[in-house]
PDB file of C-alpha atoms and ligand atoms in Angstrom:
ATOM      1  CA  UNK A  24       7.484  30.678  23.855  1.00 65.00           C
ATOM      2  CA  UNK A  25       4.923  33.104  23.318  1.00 71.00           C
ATOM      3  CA  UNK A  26       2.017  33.658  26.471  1.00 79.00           C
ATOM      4  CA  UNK A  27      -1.335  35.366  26.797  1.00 83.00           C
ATOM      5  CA  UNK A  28      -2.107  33.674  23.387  1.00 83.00           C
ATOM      6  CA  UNK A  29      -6.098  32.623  22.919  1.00 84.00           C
ATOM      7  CA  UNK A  30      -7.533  30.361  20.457  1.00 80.00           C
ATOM      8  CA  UNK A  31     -10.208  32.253  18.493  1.00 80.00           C
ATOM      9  CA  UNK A  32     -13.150  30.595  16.905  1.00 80.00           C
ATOM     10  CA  UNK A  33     -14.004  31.282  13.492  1.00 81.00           C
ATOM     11  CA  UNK A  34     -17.387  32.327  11.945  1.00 89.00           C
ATOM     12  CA  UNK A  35     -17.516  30.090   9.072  1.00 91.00           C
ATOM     13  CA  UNK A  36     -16.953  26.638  10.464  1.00 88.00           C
ATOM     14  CA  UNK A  37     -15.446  23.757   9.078  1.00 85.00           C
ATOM     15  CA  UNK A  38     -18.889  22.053   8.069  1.00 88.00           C
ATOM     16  CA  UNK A  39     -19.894  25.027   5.775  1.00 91.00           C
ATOM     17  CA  UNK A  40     -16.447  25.121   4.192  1.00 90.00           C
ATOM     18  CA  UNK A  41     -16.616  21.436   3.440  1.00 91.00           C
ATOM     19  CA  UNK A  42     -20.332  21.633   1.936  1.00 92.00           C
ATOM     20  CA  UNK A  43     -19.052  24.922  -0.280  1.00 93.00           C
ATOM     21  CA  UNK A  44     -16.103  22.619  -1.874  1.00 93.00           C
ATOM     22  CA  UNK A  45     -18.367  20.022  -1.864  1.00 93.00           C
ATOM     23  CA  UNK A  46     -16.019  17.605  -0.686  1.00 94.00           C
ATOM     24  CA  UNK A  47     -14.078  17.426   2.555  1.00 94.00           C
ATOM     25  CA  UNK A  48     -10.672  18.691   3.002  1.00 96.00           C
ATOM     26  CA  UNK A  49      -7.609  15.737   3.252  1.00 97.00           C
ATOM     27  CA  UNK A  50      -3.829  15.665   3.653  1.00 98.00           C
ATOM     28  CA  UNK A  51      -1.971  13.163   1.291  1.00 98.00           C
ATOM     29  CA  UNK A  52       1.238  12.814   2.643  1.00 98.00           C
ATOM     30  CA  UNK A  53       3.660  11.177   0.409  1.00 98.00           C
ATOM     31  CA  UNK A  54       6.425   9.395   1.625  1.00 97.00           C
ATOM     32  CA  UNK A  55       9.125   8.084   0.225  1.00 98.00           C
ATOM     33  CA  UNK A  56      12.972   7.933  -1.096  1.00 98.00           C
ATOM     34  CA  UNK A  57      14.972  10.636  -3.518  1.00 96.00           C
ATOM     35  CA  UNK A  58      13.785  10.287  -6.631  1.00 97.00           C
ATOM     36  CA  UNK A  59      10.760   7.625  -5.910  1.00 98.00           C
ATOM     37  CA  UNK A  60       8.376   9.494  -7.951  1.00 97.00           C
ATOM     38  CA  UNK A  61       6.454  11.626  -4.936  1.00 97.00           C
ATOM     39  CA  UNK A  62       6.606  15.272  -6.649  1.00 95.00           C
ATOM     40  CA  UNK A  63       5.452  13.067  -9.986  1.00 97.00           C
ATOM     41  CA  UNK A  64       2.500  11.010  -8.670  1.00 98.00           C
ATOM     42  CA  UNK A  65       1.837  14.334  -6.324  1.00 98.00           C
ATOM     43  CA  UNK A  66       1.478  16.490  -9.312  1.00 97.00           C
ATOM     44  CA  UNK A  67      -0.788  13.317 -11.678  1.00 98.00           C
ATOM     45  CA  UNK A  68      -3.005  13.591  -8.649  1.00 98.00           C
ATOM     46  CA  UNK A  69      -3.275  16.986  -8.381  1.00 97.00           C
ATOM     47  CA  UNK A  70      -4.592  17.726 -11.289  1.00 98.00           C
ATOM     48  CA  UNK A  71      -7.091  14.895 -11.521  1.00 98.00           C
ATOM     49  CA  UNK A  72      -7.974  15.981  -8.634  1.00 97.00           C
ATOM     50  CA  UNK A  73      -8.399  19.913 -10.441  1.00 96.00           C
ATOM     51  CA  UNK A  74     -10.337  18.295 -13.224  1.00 97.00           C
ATOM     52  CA  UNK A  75     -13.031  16.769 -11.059  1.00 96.00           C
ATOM     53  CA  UNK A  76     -13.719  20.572  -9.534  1.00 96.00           C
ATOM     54  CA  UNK A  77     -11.708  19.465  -5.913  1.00 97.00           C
ATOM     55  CA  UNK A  78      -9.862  22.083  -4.339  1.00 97.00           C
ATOM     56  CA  UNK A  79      -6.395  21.500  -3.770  1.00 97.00           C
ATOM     57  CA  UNK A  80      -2.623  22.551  -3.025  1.00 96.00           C
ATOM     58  CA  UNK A  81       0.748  21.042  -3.510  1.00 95.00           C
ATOM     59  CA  UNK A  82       3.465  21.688  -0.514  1.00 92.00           C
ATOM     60  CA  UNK A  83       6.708  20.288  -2.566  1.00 82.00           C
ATOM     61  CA  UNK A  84       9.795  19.783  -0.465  1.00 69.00           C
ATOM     62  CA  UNK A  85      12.235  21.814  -3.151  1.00 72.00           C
ATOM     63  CA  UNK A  86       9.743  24.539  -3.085  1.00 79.00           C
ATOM     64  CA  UNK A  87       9.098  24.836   0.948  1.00 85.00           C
ATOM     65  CA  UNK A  88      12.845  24.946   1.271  1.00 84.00           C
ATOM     66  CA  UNK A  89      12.941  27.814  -0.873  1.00 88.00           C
ATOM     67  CA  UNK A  90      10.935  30.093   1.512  1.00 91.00           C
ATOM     68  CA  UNK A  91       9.168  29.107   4.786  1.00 91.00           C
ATOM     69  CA  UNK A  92      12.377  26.469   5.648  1.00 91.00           C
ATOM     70  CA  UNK A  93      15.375  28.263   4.133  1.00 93.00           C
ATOM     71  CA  UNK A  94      17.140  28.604   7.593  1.00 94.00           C
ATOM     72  CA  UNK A  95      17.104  24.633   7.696  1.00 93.00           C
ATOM     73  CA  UNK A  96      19.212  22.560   6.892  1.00 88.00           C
ATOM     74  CA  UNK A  97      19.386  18.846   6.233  1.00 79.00           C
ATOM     75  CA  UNK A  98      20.496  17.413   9.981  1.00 82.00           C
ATOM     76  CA  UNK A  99      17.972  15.136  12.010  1.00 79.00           C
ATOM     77  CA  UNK A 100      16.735  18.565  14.481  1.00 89.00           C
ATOM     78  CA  UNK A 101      16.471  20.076  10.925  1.00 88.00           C
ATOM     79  CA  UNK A 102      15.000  17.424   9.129  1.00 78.00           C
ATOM     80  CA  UNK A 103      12.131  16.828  12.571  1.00 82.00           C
ATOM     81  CA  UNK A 104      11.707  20.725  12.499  1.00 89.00           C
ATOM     82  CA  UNK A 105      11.403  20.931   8.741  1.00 85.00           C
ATOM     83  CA  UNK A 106       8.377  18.162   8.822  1.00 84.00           C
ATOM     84  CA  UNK A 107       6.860  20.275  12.358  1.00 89.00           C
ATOM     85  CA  UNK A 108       6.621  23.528   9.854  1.00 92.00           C
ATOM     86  CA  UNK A 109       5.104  21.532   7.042  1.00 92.00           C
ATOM     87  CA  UNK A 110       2.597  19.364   8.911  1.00 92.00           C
ATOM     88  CA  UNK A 111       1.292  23.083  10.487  1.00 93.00           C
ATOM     89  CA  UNK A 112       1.018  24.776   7.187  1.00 94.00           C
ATOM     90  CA  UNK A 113      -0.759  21.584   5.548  1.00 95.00           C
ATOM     91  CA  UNK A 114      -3.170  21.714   8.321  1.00 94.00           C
ATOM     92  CA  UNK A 115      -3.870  25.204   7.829  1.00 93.00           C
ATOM     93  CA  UNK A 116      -4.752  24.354   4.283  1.00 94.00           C
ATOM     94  CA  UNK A 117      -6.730  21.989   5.599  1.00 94.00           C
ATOM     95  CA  UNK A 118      -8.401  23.505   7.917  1.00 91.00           C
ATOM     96  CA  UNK A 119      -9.582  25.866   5.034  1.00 92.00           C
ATOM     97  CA  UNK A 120     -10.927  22.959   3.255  1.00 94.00           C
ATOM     98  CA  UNK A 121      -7.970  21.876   0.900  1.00 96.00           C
ATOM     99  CA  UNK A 122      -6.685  18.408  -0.445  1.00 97.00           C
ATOM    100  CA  UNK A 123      -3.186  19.055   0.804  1.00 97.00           C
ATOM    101  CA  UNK A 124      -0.629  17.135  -1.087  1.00 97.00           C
ATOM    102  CA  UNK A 125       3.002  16.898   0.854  1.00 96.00           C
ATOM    103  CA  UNK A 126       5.702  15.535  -1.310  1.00 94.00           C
ATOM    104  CA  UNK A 127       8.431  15.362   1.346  1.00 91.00           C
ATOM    105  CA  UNK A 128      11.064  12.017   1.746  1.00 92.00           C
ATOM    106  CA  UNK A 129       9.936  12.461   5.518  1.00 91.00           C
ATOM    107  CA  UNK A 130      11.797   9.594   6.446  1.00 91.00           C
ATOM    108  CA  UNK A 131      11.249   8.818  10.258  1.00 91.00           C
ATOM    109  CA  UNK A 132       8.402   7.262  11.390  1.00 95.00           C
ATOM    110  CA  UNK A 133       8.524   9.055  14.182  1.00 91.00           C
ATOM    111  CA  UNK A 134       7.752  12.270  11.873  1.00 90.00           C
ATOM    112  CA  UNK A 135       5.013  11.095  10.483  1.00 94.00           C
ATOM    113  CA  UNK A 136       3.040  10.037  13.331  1.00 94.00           C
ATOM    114  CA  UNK A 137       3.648  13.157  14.718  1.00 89.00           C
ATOM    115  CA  UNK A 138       2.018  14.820  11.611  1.00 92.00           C
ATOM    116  CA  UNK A 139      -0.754  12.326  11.568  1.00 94.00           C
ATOM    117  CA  UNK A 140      -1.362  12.548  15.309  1.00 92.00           C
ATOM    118  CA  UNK A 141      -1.958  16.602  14.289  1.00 87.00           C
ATOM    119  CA  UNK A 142      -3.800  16.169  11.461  1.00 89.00           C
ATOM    120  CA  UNK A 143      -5.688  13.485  12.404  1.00 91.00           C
ATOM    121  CA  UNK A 144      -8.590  11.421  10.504  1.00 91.00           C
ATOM    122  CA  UNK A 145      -7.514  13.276   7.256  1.00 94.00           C
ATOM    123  CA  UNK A 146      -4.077  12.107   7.046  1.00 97.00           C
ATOM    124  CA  UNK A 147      -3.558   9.711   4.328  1.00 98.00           C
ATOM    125  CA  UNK A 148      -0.073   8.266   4.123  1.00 98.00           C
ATOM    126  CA  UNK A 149       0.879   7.557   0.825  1.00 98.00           C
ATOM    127  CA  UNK A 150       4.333   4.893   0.296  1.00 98.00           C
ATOM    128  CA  UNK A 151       5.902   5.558  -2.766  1.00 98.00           C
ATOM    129  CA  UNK A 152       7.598   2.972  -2.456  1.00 98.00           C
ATOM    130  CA  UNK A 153      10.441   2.323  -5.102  1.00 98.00           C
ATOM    131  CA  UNK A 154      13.573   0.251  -4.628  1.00 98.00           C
ATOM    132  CA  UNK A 155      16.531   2.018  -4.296  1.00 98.00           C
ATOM    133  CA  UNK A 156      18.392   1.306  -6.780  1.00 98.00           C
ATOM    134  CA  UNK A 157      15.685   2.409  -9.188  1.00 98.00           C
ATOM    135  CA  UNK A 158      15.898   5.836  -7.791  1.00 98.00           C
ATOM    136  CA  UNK A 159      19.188   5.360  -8.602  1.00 97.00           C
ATOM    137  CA  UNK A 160      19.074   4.621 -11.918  1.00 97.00           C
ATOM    138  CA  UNK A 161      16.373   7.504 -12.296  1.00 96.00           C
ATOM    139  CA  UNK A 162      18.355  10.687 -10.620  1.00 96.00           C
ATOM    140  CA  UNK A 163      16.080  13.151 -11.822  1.00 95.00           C
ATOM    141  CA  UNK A 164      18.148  16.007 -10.257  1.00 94.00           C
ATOM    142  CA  UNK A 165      21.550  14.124 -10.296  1.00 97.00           C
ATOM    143  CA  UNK A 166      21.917  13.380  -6.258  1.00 97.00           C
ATOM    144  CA  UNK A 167      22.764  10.288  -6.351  1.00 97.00           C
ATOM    145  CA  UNK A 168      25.444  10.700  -8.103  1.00 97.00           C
ATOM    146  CA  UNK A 169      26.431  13.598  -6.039  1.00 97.00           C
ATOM    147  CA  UNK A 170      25.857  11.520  -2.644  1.00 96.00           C
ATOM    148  CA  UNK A 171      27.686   8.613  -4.002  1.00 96.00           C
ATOM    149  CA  UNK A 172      30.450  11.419  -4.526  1.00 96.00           C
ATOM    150  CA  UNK A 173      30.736  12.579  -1.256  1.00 94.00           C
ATOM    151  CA  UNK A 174      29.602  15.700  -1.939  1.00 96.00           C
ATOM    152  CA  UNK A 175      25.897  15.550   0.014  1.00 94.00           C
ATOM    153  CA  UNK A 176      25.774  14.142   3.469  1.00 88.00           C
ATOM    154  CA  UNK A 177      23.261  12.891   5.080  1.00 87.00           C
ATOM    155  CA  UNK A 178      21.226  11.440   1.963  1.00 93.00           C
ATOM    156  CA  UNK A 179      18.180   9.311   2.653  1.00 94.00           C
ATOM    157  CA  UNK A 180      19.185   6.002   1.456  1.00 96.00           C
ATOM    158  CA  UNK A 181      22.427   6.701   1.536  1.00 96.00           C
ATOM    159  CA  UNK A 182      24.172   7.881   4.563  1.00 93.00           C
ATOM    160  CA  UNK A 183      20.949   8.604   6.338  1.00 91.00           C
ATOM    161  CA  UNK A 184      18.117   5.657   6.973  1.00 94.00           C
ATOM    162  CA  UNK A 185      14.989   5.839   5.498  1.00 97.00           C
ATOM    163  CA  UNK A 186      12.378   4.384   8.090  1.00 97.00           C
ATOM    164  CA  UNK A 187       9.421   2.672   5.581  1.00 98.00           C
ATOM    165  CA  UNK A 188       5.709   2.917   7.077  1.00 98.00           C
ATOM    166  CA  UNK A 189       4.513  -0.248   7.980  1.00 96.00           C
ATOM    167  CA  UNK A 190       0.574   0.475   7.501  1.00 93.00           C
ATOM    168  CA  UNK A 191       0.493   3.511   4.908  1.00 98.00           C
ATOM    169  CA  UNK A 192      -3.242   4.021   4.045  1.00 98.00           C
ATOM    170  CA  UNK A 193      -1.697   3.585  -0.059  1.00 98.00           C
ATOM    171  CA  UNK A 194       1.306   1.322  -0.698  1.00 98.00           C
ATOM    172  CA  UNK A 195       1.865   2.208  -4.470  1.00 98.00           C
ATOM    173  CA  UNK A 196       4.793  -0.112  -5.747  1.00 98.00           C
ATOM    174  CA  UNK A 197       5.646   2.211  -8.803  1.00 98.00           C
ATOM    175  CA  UNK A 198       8.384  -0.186 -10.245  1.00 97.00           C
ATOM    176  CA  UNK A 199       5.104  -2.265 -11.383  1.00 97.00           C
ATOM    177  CA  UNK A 200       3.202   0.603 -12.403  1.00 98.00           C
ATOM    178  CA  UNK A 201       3.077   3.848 -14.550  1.00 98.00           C
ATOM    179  CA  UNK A 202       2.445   7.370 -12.943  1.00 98.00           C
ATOM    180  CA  UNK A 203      -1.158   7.267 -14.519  1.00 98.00           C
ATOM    181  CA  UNK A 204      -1.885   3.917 -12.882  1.00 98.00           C
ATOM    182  CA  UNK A 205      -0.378   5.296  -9.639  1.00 98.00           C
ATOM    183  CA  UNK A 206      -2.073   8.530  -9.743  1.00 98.00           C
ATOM    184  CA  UNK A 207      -5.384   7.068 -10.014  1.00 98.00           C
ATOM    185  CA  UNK A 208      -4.894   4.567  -7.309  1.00 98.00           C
ATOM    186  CA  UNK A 209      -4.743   7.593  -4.921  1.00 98.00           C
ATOM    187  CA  UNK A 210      -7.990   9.296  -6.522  1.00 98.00           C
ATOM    188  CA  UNK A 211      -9.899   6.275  -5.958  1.00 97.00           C
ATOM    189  CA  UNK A 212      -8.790   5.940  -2.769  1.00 97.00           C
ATOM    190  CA  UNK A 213      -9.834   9.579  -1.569  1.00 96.00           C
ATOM    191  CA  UNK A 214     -12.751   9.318  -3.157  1.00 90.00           C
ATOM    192  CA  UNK A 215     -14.309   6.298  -2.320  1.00 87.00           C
TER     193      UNK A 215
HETATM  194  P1  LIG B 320      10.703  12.558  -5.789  1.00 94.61           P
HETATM  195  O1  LIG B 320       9.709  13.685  -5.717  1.00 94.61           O
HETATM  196  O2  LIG B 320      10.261  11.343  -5.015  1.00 94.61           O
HETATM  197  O3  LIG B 320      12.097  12.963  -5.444  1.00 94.61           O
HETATM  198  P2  LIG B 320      10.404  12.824  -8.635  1.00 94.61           P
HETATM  199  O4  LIG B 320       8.925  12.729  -8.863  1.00 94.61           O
HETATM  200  O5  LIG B 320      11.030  14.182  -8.631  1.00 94.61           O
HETATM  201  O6  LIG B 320      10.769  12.030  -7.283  1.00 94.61           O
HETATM  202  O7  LIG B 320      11.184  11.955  -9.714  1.00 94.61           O
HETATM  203  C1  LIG B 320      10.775  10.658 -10.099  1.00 94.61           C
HETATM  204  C2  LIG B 320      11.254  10.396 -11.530  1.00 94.61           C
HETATM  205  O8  LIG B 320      10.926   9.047 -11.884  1.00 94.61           O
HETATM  206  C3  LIG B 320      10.571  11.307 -12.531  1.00 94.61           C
HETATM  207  O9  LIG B 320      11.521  11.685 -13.497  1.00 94.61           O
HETATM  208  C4  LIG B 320       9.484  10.376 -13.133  1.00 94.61           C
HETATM  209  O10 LIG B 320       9.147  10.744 -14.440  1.00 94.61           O
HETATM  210  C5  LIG B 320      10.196   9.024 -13.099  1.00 94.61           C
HETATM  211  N1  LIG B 320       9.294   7.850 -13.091  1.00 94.61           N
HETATM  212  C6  LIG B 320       9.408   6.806 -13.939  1.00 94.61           C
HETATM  213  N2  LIG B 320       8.457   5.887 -13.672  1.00 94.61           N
HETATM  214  C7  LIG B 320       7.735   6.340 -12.639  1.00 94.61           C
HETATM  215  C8  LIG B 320       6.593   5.822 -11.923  1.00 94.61           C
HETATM  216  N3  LIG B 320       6.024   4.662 -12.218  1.00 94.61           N
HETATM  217  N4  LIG B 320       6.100   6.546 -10.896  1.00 94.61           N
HETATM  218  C9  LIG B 320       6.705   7.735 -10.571  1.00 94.61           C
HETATM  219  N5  LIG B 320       7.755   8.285 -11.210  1.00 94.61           N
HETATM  220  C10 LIG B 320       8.285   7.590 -12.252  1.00 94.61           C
END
């Protein structure tokens, strides 16, 4: 743990940043199963979001594990550290006056409270909330199949639980509706 550290103020503050973008800064954090359509929706939002003039940024779990979360694996300590690393860097983003999209299966609740209790009033919890064995049947990258195998442990859904939010902020059933449809329930949500 690192000591003599001091908080320093910024010059431009958060107010000015917000009335530049002309809107203010949020963090949608998706949640939900392998394969439940979070990267998808993520991404239909996103650039909605980009054609209205919104500044934005996409953390995607596949990419994050690329570079700042390599050296983690898939364990519960990695799993709790791996959502610690992303909740900071989305509130950095922020903080600079973002809309911060997290696509992450973040499955304990405990997780996300902890990245709501940090973010605070801007954290928007988004369920995508598909049945499992429509995620199944889906297997855009083949996992499934794979955990089913034996060849991944620890797969949400599978061999690890996946811990649904009771009171998400958006509960989008997507079995009952299209990305499109899904996507703009989340737009009209943010900016109502
Ligand atoms: P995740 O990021 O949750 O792992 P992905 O977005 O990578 O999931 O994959 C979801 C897959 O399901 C994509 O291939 C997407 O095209 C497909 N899909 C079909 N219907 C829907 C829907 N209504 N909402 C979201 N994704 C859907």
């Amino acid at each position: 743990m690192s000591e003599n550290i001091v908080w320093h103020n910024t010059s431009v503050s958060h107010a000015e940043r917000t009335q530049l973008n002309g809107h203010k800064p949020a963090i949608l954090w998706y949640t939900g199963l392998s394969g439940s359509g979070k990267s998808t929706i993520a991404n239909a939002v996103d650039r909605k979001l980009y054609e209205r003039g919104c500044h934005t940024y996409l953390l995607d779990g596949d990419n994050v594990r690329h570079g700042l979360n390599k050296d983690l694996g898939f364990g519960d300590n990695d799993r709790v550290e791996n959502i610690r690393r992303i909740t900071e860097v989305a509130n950095l983003f922020a903080d600079a006056g973002l809309i911060v999209g997290t696509a992450f299966i973040s499955p304990f609740k405990e997780d996300r409270a902890q990245a709501r209790a940090l973010a605070g009033e801007r954290f928007i919890e988004v369920f995508v909330d598909t049945p499992i064995e429509i995620c199944e049947q889906r297997d855009p990258k083949g996992l499934y199949k794979k955990a089913r195998a034996g060849e991944i442990g620890n797969f949400t859904g599978i061999s690890s639980p996946y811990e649904a939010p009771e009171s998400a902020e958006v509960h989008l059933r997507t079995a009952e509706m299209s990305v499109e449809q899904a996507a703009q329930v989340v737009v009209d949500y943010l900016l109502s």
